[in-house]
PDB file of C-alpha atoms in Angstrom:
ATOM      1  CA  UNK P   1      59.957  61.644 259.683  1.00 95.00           C
ATOM      2  CA  UNK P   2      57.452  62.614 256.996  1.00 96.00           C
ATOM      3  CA  UNK P   3      59.193  63.865 253.863  1.00 97.00           C
ATOM      4  CA  UNK P   4      57.712  65.116 250.594  1.00 98.00           C
ATOM      5  CA  UNK P   5      60.217  65.990 247.873  1.00 97.00           C
ATOM      6  CA  UNK P   6      58.982  67.633 244.689  1.00 98.00           C
ATOM      7  CA  UNK P   7      60.839  67.694 241.381  1.00 97.00           C
ATOM      8  CA  UNK P   8      60.230  68.451 237.704  1.00 97.00           C
ATOM      9  CA  UNK P   9      59.742  72.200 237.786  1.00 97.00           C
ATOM     10  CA  UNK P  10      61.434  74.563 235.375  1.00 97.00           C
ATOM     11  CA  UNK P  11      61.012  77.167 232.656  1.00 97.00           C
ATOM     12  CA  UNK P  12      58.526  76.365 229.905  1.00 98.00           C
ATOM     13  CA  UNK P  13      56.944  78.352 227.099  1.00 97.00           C
ATOM     14  CA  UNK P  14      53.201  79.087 227.030  1.00 98.00           C
ATOM     15  CA  UNK P  15      51.346  76.108 225.622  1.00 98.00           C
ATOM     16  CA  UNK P  16      54.015  73.705 226.808  1.00 98.00           C
ATOM     17  CA  UNK P  17      53.866  70.780 229.235  1.00 98.00           C
ATOM     18  CA  UNK P  18      55.603  69.687 232.413  1.00 98.00           C
ATOM     19  CA  UNK P  19      55.270  66.696 234.725  1.00 98.00           C
ATOM     20  CA  UNK P  20      55.861  67.248 238.413  1.00 98.00           C
ATOM     21  CA  UNK P  21      56.732  64.406 240.774  1.00 98.00           C
ATOM     22  CA  UNK P  22      56.580  64.166 244.545  1.00 98.00           C
ATOM     23  CA  UNK P  23      58.426  61.379 246.320  1.00 98.00           C
ATOM     24  CA  UNK P  24      56.990  60.559 249.748  1.00 98.00           C
ATOM     25  CA  UNK P  25      58.704  58.850 252.673  1.00 98.00           C
ATOM     26  CA  UNK P  26      58.313  58.404 256.418  1.00 97.00           C
ATOM     27  CA  UNK P  27      54.658  57.325 256.273  1.00 97.00           C
ATOM     28  CA  UNK P  28      52.390  54.785 254.562  1.00 97.00           C
ATOM     29  CA  UNK P  29      51.749  56.725 251.347  1.00 97.00           C
ATOM     30  CA  UNK P  30      48.869  54.521 250.190  1.00 97.00           C
ATOM     31  CA  UNK P  31      46.810  55.431 253.276  1.00 96.00           C
ATOM     32  CA  UNK P  32      46.628  59.158 252.563  1.00 96.00           C
ATOM     33  CA  UNK P  33      44.836  61.465 250.166  1.00 96.00           C
ATOM     34  CA  UNK P  34      47.310  63.844 248.533  1.00 97.00           C
ATOM     35  CA  UNK P  35      47.136  67.378 247.129  1.00 97.00           C
ATOM     36  CA  UNK P  36      48.926  69.796 244.868  1.00 98.00           C
ATOM     37  CA  UNK P  37      48.838  73.427 246.003  1.00 98.00           C
ATOM     38  CA  UNK P  38      50.495  76.317 244.193  1.00 98.00           C
ATOM     39  CA  UNK P  39      51.672  79.734 245.279  1.00 97.00           C
ATOM     40  CA  UNK P  40      52.434  82.553 242.869  1.00 96.00           C
ATOM     41  CA  UNK P  41      55.261  84.917 243.860  1.00 91.00           C
ATOM     42  CA  UNK P  42      54.143  87.167 246.728  1.00 89.00           C
ATOM     43  CA  UNK P  43      50.664  85.628 246.869  1.00 93.00           C
ATOM     44  CA  UNK P  44      48.820  83.196 249.112  1.00 93.00           C
ATOM     45  CA  UNK P  45      48.557  79.457 248.450  1.00 96.00           C
ATOM     46  CA  UNK P  46      45.885  78.199 246.053  1.00 96.00           C
ATOM     47  CA  UNK P  47      44.622  74.622 246.092  1.00 95.00           C
ATOM     48  CA  UNK P  48      45.058  72.916 242.681  1.00 96.00           C
ATOM     49  CA  UNK P  49      44.048  69.267 242.924  1.00 96.00           C
ATOM     50  CA  UNK P  50      43.571  66.244 245.169  1.00 95.00           C
ATOM     51  CA  UNK P  51      43.557  62.490 244.723  1.00 96.00           C
ATOM     52  CA  UNK P  52      42.201  59.785 247.008  1.00 95.00           C
ATOM     53  CA  UNK P  53      44.174  56.830 248.324  1.00 96.00           C
ATOM     54  CA  UNK P  54      43.845  54.501 245.337  1.00 95.00           C
ATOM     55  CA  UNK P  55      43.573  57.136 242.619  1.00 96.00           C
ATOM     56  CA  UNK P  56      39.939  56.411 241.828  1.00 96.00           C
ATOM     57  CA  UNK P  57      38.748  59.885 242.798  1.00 95.00           C
ATOM     58  CA  UNK P  58      40.266  63.221 241.838  1.00 96.00           C
ATOM     59  CA  UNK P  59      39.234  66.862 241.880  1.00 94.00           C
ATOM     60  CA  UNK P  60      40.595  70.030 240.334  1.00 95.00           C
ATOM     61  CA  UNK P  61      40.354  73.778 240.700  1.00 94.00           C
ATOM     62  CA  UNK P  62      38.359  75.327 237.860  1.00 94.00           C
ATOM     63  CA  UNK P  63      41.469  77.204 236.702  1.00 95.00           C
ATOM     64  CA  UNK P  64      43.299  73.960 235.803  1.00 97.00           C
ATOM     65  CA  UNK P  65      40.432  71.601 234.976  1.00 97.00           C
ATOM     66  CA  UNK P  66      40.971  69.913 231.613  1.00 97.00           C
ATOM     67  CA  UNK P  67      44.655  70.905 231.497  1.00 98.00           C
ATOM     68  CA  UNK P  68      46.185  69.272 234.594  1.00 98.00           C
ATOM     69  CA  UNK P  69      46.009  65.612 235.650  1.00 98.00           C
ATOM     70  CA  UNK P  70      46.877  64.306 239.093  1.00 98.00           C
ATOM     71  CA  UNK P  71      47.921  60.674 239.545  1.00 98.00           C
ATOM     72  CA  UNK P  72      49.820  58.457 241.957  1.00 98.00           C
ATOM     73  CA  UNK P  73      51.882  55.269 242.027  1.00 98.00           C
ATOM     74  CA  UNK P  74      51.518  53.727 245.481  1.00 98.00           C
ATOM     75  CA  UNK P  75      54.166  51.105 244.694  1.00 98.00           C
ATOM     76  CA  UNK P  76      56.682  53.897 244.138  1.00 98.00           C
ATOM     77  CA  UNK P  77      55.324  56.225 246.891  1.00 98.00           C
ATOM     78  CA  UNK P  78      55.089  58.953 244.283  1.00 98.00           C
ATOM     79  CA  UNK P  79      52.507  61.607 243.404  1.00 98.00           C
ATOM     80  CA  UNK P  80      52.404  63.240 239.973  1.00 98.00           C
ATOM     81  CA  UNK P  81      50.947  66.321 238.309  1.00 98.00           C
ATOM     82  CA  UNK P  82      50.856  66.367 234.511  1.00 98.00           C
ATOM     83  CA  UNK P  83      50.464  69.959 233.360  1.00 98.00           C
ATOM     84  CA  UNK P  84      49.511  70.653 229.742  1.00 98.00           C
ATOM     85  CA  UNK P  85      48.613  73.820 227.836  1.00 98.00           C
ATOM     86  CA  UNK P  86      50.515  75.889 230.380  1.00 98.00           C
ATOM     87  CA  UNK P  87      49.727  79.582 230.699  1.00 98.00           C
ATOM     88  CA  UNK P  88      51.708  82.503 232.074  1.00 97.00           C
ATOM     89  CA  UNK P  89      49.309  82.607 235.034  1.00 97.00           C
ATOM     90  CA  UNK P  90      50.325  79.049 236.006  1.00 98.00           C
ATOM     91  CA  UNK P  91      53.699  80.427 237.121  1.00 98.00           C
ATOM     92  CA  UNK P  92      54.101  79.486 240.787  1.00 98.00           C
ATOM     93  CA  UNK P  93      55.825  77.300 243.306  1.00 98.00           C
ATOM     94  CA  UNK P  94      53.991  73.982 243.309  1.00 98.00           C
ATOM     95  CA  UNK P  95      53.743  72.127 246.607  1.00 98.00           C
ATOM     96  CA  UNK P  96      52.908  68.500 247.202  1.00 98.00           C
ATOM     97  CA  UNK P  97      50.908  68.120 250.422  1.00 97.00           C
ATOM     98  CA  UNK P  98      49.530  65.287 252.538  1.00 97.00           C
ATOM     99  CA  UNK P  99      45.931  65.341 253.679  1.00 94.00           C
ATOM    100  CA  UNK P 100      45.254  64.639 257.325  1.00 92.00           C
ATOM    101  CA  UNK P 101      43.540  61.456 258.443  1.00 87.00           C
ATOM    102  CA  UNK P 102      39.757  61.472 258.881  1.00 84.00           C
ATOM    103  CA  UNK P 103      38.410  65.045 258.570  1.00 87.00           C
ATOM    104  CA  UNK P 104      41.662  66.846 259.317  1.00 93.00           C
ATOM    105  CA  UNK P 105      43.313  69.358 256.960  1.00 95.00           C
ATOM    106  CA  UNK P 106      46.605  69.177 255.062  1.00 96.00           C
ATOM    107  CA  UNK P 107      49.244  68.399 257.692  1.00 95.00           C
ATOM    108  CA  UNK P 108      52.541  68.157 255.778  1.00 96.00           C
ATOM    109  CA  UNK P 109      53.941  70.076 252.825  1.00 97.00           C
ATOM    110  CA  UNK P 110      56.981  69.610 250.638  1.00 96.00           C
ATOM    111  CA  UNK P 111      59.507  72.355 249.954  1.00 95.00           C
ATOM    112  CA  UNK P 112      57.985  73.130 246.558  1.00 97.00           C
ATOM    113  CA  UNK P 113      59.207  73.232 242.957  1.00 97.00           C
ATOM    114  CA  UNK P 114      59.105  76.367 240.807  1.00 97.00           C
ATOM    115  CA  UNK P 115      57.253  76.366 237.509  1.00 98.00           C
ATOM    116  CA  UNK P 116      57.856  79.430 235.349  1.00 98.00           C
ATOM    117  CA  UNK P 117      55.811  79.895 232.185  1.00 97.00           C
ATOM    118  CA  UNK P 118      57.261  82.542 229.925  1.00 96.00           C
ATOM    119  CA  UNK P 119      58.142  83.162 226.310  1.00 94.00           C
TER     120      UNK P 119
ATOM    121  CA  UNK Z   1      32.549  79.549 245.975  1.00 86.00           C
ATOM    122  CA  UNK Z   2      33.551  80.220 249.554  1.00 91.00           C
ATOM    123  CA  UNK Z   3      35.918  83.173 250.034  1.00 94.00           C
ATOM    124  CA  UNK Z   4      38.244  83.545 253.025  1.00 96.00           C
ATOM    125  CA  UNK Z   5      39.147  87.090 254.117  1.00 97.00           C
ATOM    126  CA  UNK Z   6      41.978  87.710 256.566  1.00 97.00           C
ATOM    127  CA  UNK Z   7      42.783  90.882 258.460  1.00 96.00           C
ATOM    128  CA  UNK Z   8      45.050  92.666 258.855  1.00 97.00           C
ATOM    129  CA  UNK Z   9      47.253  91.996 255.828  1.00 96.00           C
ATOM    130  CA  UNK Z  10      50.324  93.200 257.736  1.00 97.00           C
ATOM    131  CA  UNK Z  11      50.878  93.455 261.463  1.00 96.00           C
ATOM    132  CA  UNK Z  12      53.846  95.121 263.189  1.00 96.00           C
ATOM    133  CA  UNK Z  13      54.562  93.838 266.665  1.00 96.00           C
ATOM    134  CA  UNK Z  14      57.299  93.417 269.255  1.00 96.00           C
ATOM    135  CA  UNK Z  15      58.577  90.342 271.057  1.00 96.00           C
ATOM    136  CA  UNK Z  16      56.233  89.622 273.962  1.00 96.00           C
ATOM    137  CA  UNK Z  17      53.177  91.244 272.354  1.00 97.00           C
ATOM    138  CA  UNK Z  18      49.794  89.529 272.174  1.00 97.00           C
ATOM    139  CA  UNK Z  19      48.801  89.216 268.522  1.00 97.00           C
ATOM    140  CA  UNK Z  20      45.383  88.452 267.022  1.00 98.00           C
ATOM    141  CA  UNK Z  21      44.599  87.654 263.374  1.00 98.00           C
ATOM    142  CA  UNK Z  22      41.044  87.384 262.051  1.00 98.00           C
ATOM    143  CA  UNK Z  23      39.668  85.196 259.277  1.00 98.00           C
ATOM    144  CA  UNK Z  24      36.128  85.469 257.908  1.00 98.00           C
ATOM    145  CA  UNK Z  25      34.409  82.928 255.667  1.00 97.00           C
ATOM    146  CA  UNK Z  26      31.826  84.075 253.122  1.00 96.00           C
ATOM    147  CA  UNK Z  27      29.612  81.104 254.054  1.00 95.00           C
ATOM    148  CA  UNK Z  28      29.084  78.887 257.079  1.00 95.00           C
ATOM    149  CA  UNK Z  29      32.005  76.422 257.381  1.00 95.00           C
ATOM    150  CA  UNK Z  30      31.328  74.959 260.847  1.00 96.00           C
ATOM    151  CA  UNK Z  31      34.649  74.075 262.544  1.00 97.00           C
ATOM    152  CA  UNK Z  32      36.593  73.314 259.341  1.00 96.00           C
ATOM    153  CA  UNK Z  33      39.186  76.058 259.605  1.00 98.00           C
ATOM    154  CA  UNK Z  34      42.960  75.597 259.767  1.00 98.00           C
ATOM    155  CA  UNK Z  35      45.776  78.042 260.443  1.00 98.00           C
ATOM    156  CA  UNK Z  36      49.245  77.744 258.873  1.00 98.00           C
ATOM    157  CA  UNK Z  37      52.549  79.531 259.405  1.00 98.00           C
ATOM    158  CA  UNK Z  38      54.865  80.078 256.437  1.00 97.00           C
ATOM    159  CA  UNK Z  39      58.447  81.299 256.371  1.00 96.00           C
ATOM    160  CA  UNK Z  40      60.281  82.399 253.199  1.00 93.00           C
ATOM    161  CA  UNK Z  41      61.261  79.528 250.923  1.00 91.00           C
ATOM    162  CA  UNK Z  42      59.348  76.929 252.949  1.00 93.00           C
ATOM    163  CA  UNK Z  43      56.037  75.147 252.705  1.00 94.00           C
ATOM    164  CA  UNK Z  44      53.375  76.137 255.233  1.00 96.00           C
ATOM    165  CA  UNK Z  45      53.311  74.514 258.661  1.00 97.00           C
ATOM    166  CA  UNK Z  46      50.021  73.448 260.270  1.00 97.00           C
ATOM    167  CA  UNK Z  47      49.370  75.196 263.591  1.00 98.00           C
ATOM    168  CA  UNK Z  48      45.646  74.813 264.325  1.00 98.00           C
ATOM    169  CA  UNK Z  49      42.899  72.563 262.923  1.00 98.00           C
ATOM    170  CA  UNK Z  50      39.154  72.265 263.625  1.00 98.00           C
ATOM    171  CA  UNK Z  51      39.350  76.018 264.417  1.00 98.00           C
ATOM    172  CA  UNK Z  52      40.768  75.518 267.910  1.00 98.00           C
ATOM    173  CA  UNK Z  53      42.748  72.247 268.115  1.00 97.00           C
ATOM    174  CA  UNK Z  54      46.508  72.653 268.516  1.00 98.00           C
ATOM    175  CA  UNK Z  55      48.602  70.513 266.173  1.00 97.00           C
ATOM    176  CA  UNK Z  56      51.062  68.230 267.945  1.00 95.00           C
ATOM    177  CA  UNK Z  57      54.393  69.926 268.613  1.00 96.00           C
ATOM    178  CA  UNK Z  58      53.076  73.476 268.189  1.00 98.00           C
ATOM    179  CA  UNK Z  59      53.817  75.774 271.157  1.00 97.00           C
ATOM    180  CA  UNK Z  60      50.905  76.505 273.465  1.00 98.00           C
ATOM    181  CA  UNK Z  61      51.238  80.277 272.915  1.00 98.00           C
ATOM    182  CA  UNK Z  62      49.296  79.652 269.693  1.00 98.00           C
ATOM    183  CA  UNK Z  63      45.526  79.310 270.036  1.00 98.00           C
ATOM    184  CA  UNK Z  64      42.519  79.423 267.752  1.00 98.00           C
ATOM    185  CA  UNK Z  65      38.857  80.179 268.269  1.00 98.00           C
ATOM    186  CA  UNK Z  66      35.649  80.635 266.344  1.00 98.00           C
ATOM    187  CA  UNK Z  67      32.907  78.694 264.579  1.00 98.00           C
ATOM    188  CA  UNK Z  68      30.764  79.193 261.533  1.00 96.00           C
ATOM    189  CA  UNK Z  69      32.115  82.274 259.742  1.00 97.00           C
ATOM    190  CA  UNK Z  70      34.342  84.167 262.203  1.00 98.00           C
ATOM    191  CA  UNK Z  71      37.687  82.839 263.394  1.00 98.00           C
ATOM    192  CA  UNK Z  72      40.772  84.141 265.175  1.00 98.00           C
ATOM    193  CA  UNK Z  73      44.367  83.053 265.663  1.00 98.00           C
ATOM    194  CA  UNK Z  74      46.054  84.402 268.787  1.00 98.00           C
ATOM    195  CA  UNK Z  75      49.717  84.333 269.722  1.00 98.00           C
ATOM    196  CA  UNK Z  76      49.789  85.060 273.448  1.00 97.00           C
ATOM    197  CA  UNK Z  77      53.407  86.265 273.656  1.00 97.00           C
ATOM    198  CA  UNK Z  78      55.175  86.787 270.345  1.00 97.00           C
ATOM    199  CA  UNK Z  79      58.579  85.116 270.067  1.00 96.00           C
ATOM    200  CA  UNK Z  80      61.390  85.840 267.571  1.00 95.00           C
ATOM    201  CA  UNK Z  81      60.616  82.607 265.693  1.00 96.00           C
ATOM    202  CA  UNK Z  82      56.992  83.723 265.130  1.00 97.00           C
ATOM    203  CA  UNK Z  83      57.761  86.477 262.621  1.00 95.00           C
ATOM    204  CA  UNK Z  84      56.268  84.914 259.503  1.00 97.00           C
ATOM    205  CA  UNK Z  85      53.166  84.940 257.317  1.00 97.00           C
ATOM    206  CA  UNK Z  86      49.993  83.260 258.555  1.00 98.00           C
ATOM    207  CA  UNK Z  87      47.206  81.819 256.431  1.00 98.00           C
ATOM    208  CA  UNK Z  88      43.782  80.483 257.237  1.00 98.00           C
ATOM    209  CA  UNK Z  89      42.180  77.744 255.126  1.00 97.00           C
ATOM    210  CA  UNK Z  90      38.726  76.240 254.908  1.00 96.00           C
ATOM    211  CA  UNK Z  91      38.979  72.488 254.359  1.00 93.00           C
ATOM    212  CA  UNK Z  92      35.456  71.178 253.923  1.00 85.00           C
ATOM    213  CA  UNK Z  93      34.990  71.271 250.160  1.00 78.00           C
ATOM    214  CA  UNK Z  94      36.820  73.706 247.901  1.00 78.00           C
ATOM    215  CA  UNK Z  95      39.699  74.428 250.322  1.00 89.00           C
ATOM    216  CA  UNK Z  96      40.310  78.143 249.735  1.00 93.00           C
ATOM    217  CA  UNK Z  97      43.042  80.001 251.627  1.00 95.00           C
ATOM    218  CA  UNK Z  98      42.987  83.491 253.029  1.00 96.00           C
ATOM    219  CA  UNK Z  99      45.296  86.074 251.476  1.00 95.00           C
ATOM    220  CA  UNK Z 100      47.682  85.987 254.427  1.00 97.00           C
ATOM    221  CA  UNK Z 101      48.839  88.144 257.346  1.00 97.00           C
ATOM    222  CA  UNK Z 102      52.495  89.056 257.541  1.00 97.00           C
ATOM    223  CA  UNK Z 103      53.704  89.512 261.119  1.00 97.00           C
ATOM    224  CA  UNK Z 104      56.748  91.762 261.055  1.00 96.00           C
ATOM    225  CA  UNK Z 105      59.061  93.250 263.637  1.00 89.00           C
ATOM    226  CA  UNK Z 106      57.979  96.647 264.931  1.00 88.00           C
TER     227      UNK Z 106
END
């Protein structure tokens, strides 16, 4: 069974940093591109970032470019999101998600971890 | 950037009703449109990909259609488990989501 378990969320002040982790199981992690997607309270999901299978290619939404860094450790089956210079508008539930094989869309999501940015 | 516009934003329906949700893309996106179902406190669940392909394990009462810029999700006979919020997403490039359609009990 595919499982994605996020951790590392919490309350942080504006300008602060957090590192999210996502532990994957039930599939060969190193074969899949992975994403971070966030969802502010009462709003729709918003794609944040993706990373390819070996970490050599990444992409970011304009709203987080230069502040967030996605990475992965295939030996540990773990995806990361380093978030720096956090803003109030970064407050959201952050989901780890698995990209589908070939040209298919995201096919599995974690349960999410809440990041709250407030003074 | 491509924008995805869903309608309606809220839909009131009864068990057994046929329900249709529309998603429009601001630019041509070919077949690269997915539909997701989300329940409170959970991550979204993939229902449809390539605009009309049913994800494995998803009930056949769900169907998708469309190509290019106009897409629809249809639930042929609404079941109690289907009351949820539905999102479309374009997945060739920037991956924007629609704003969602909440299907609630009438």
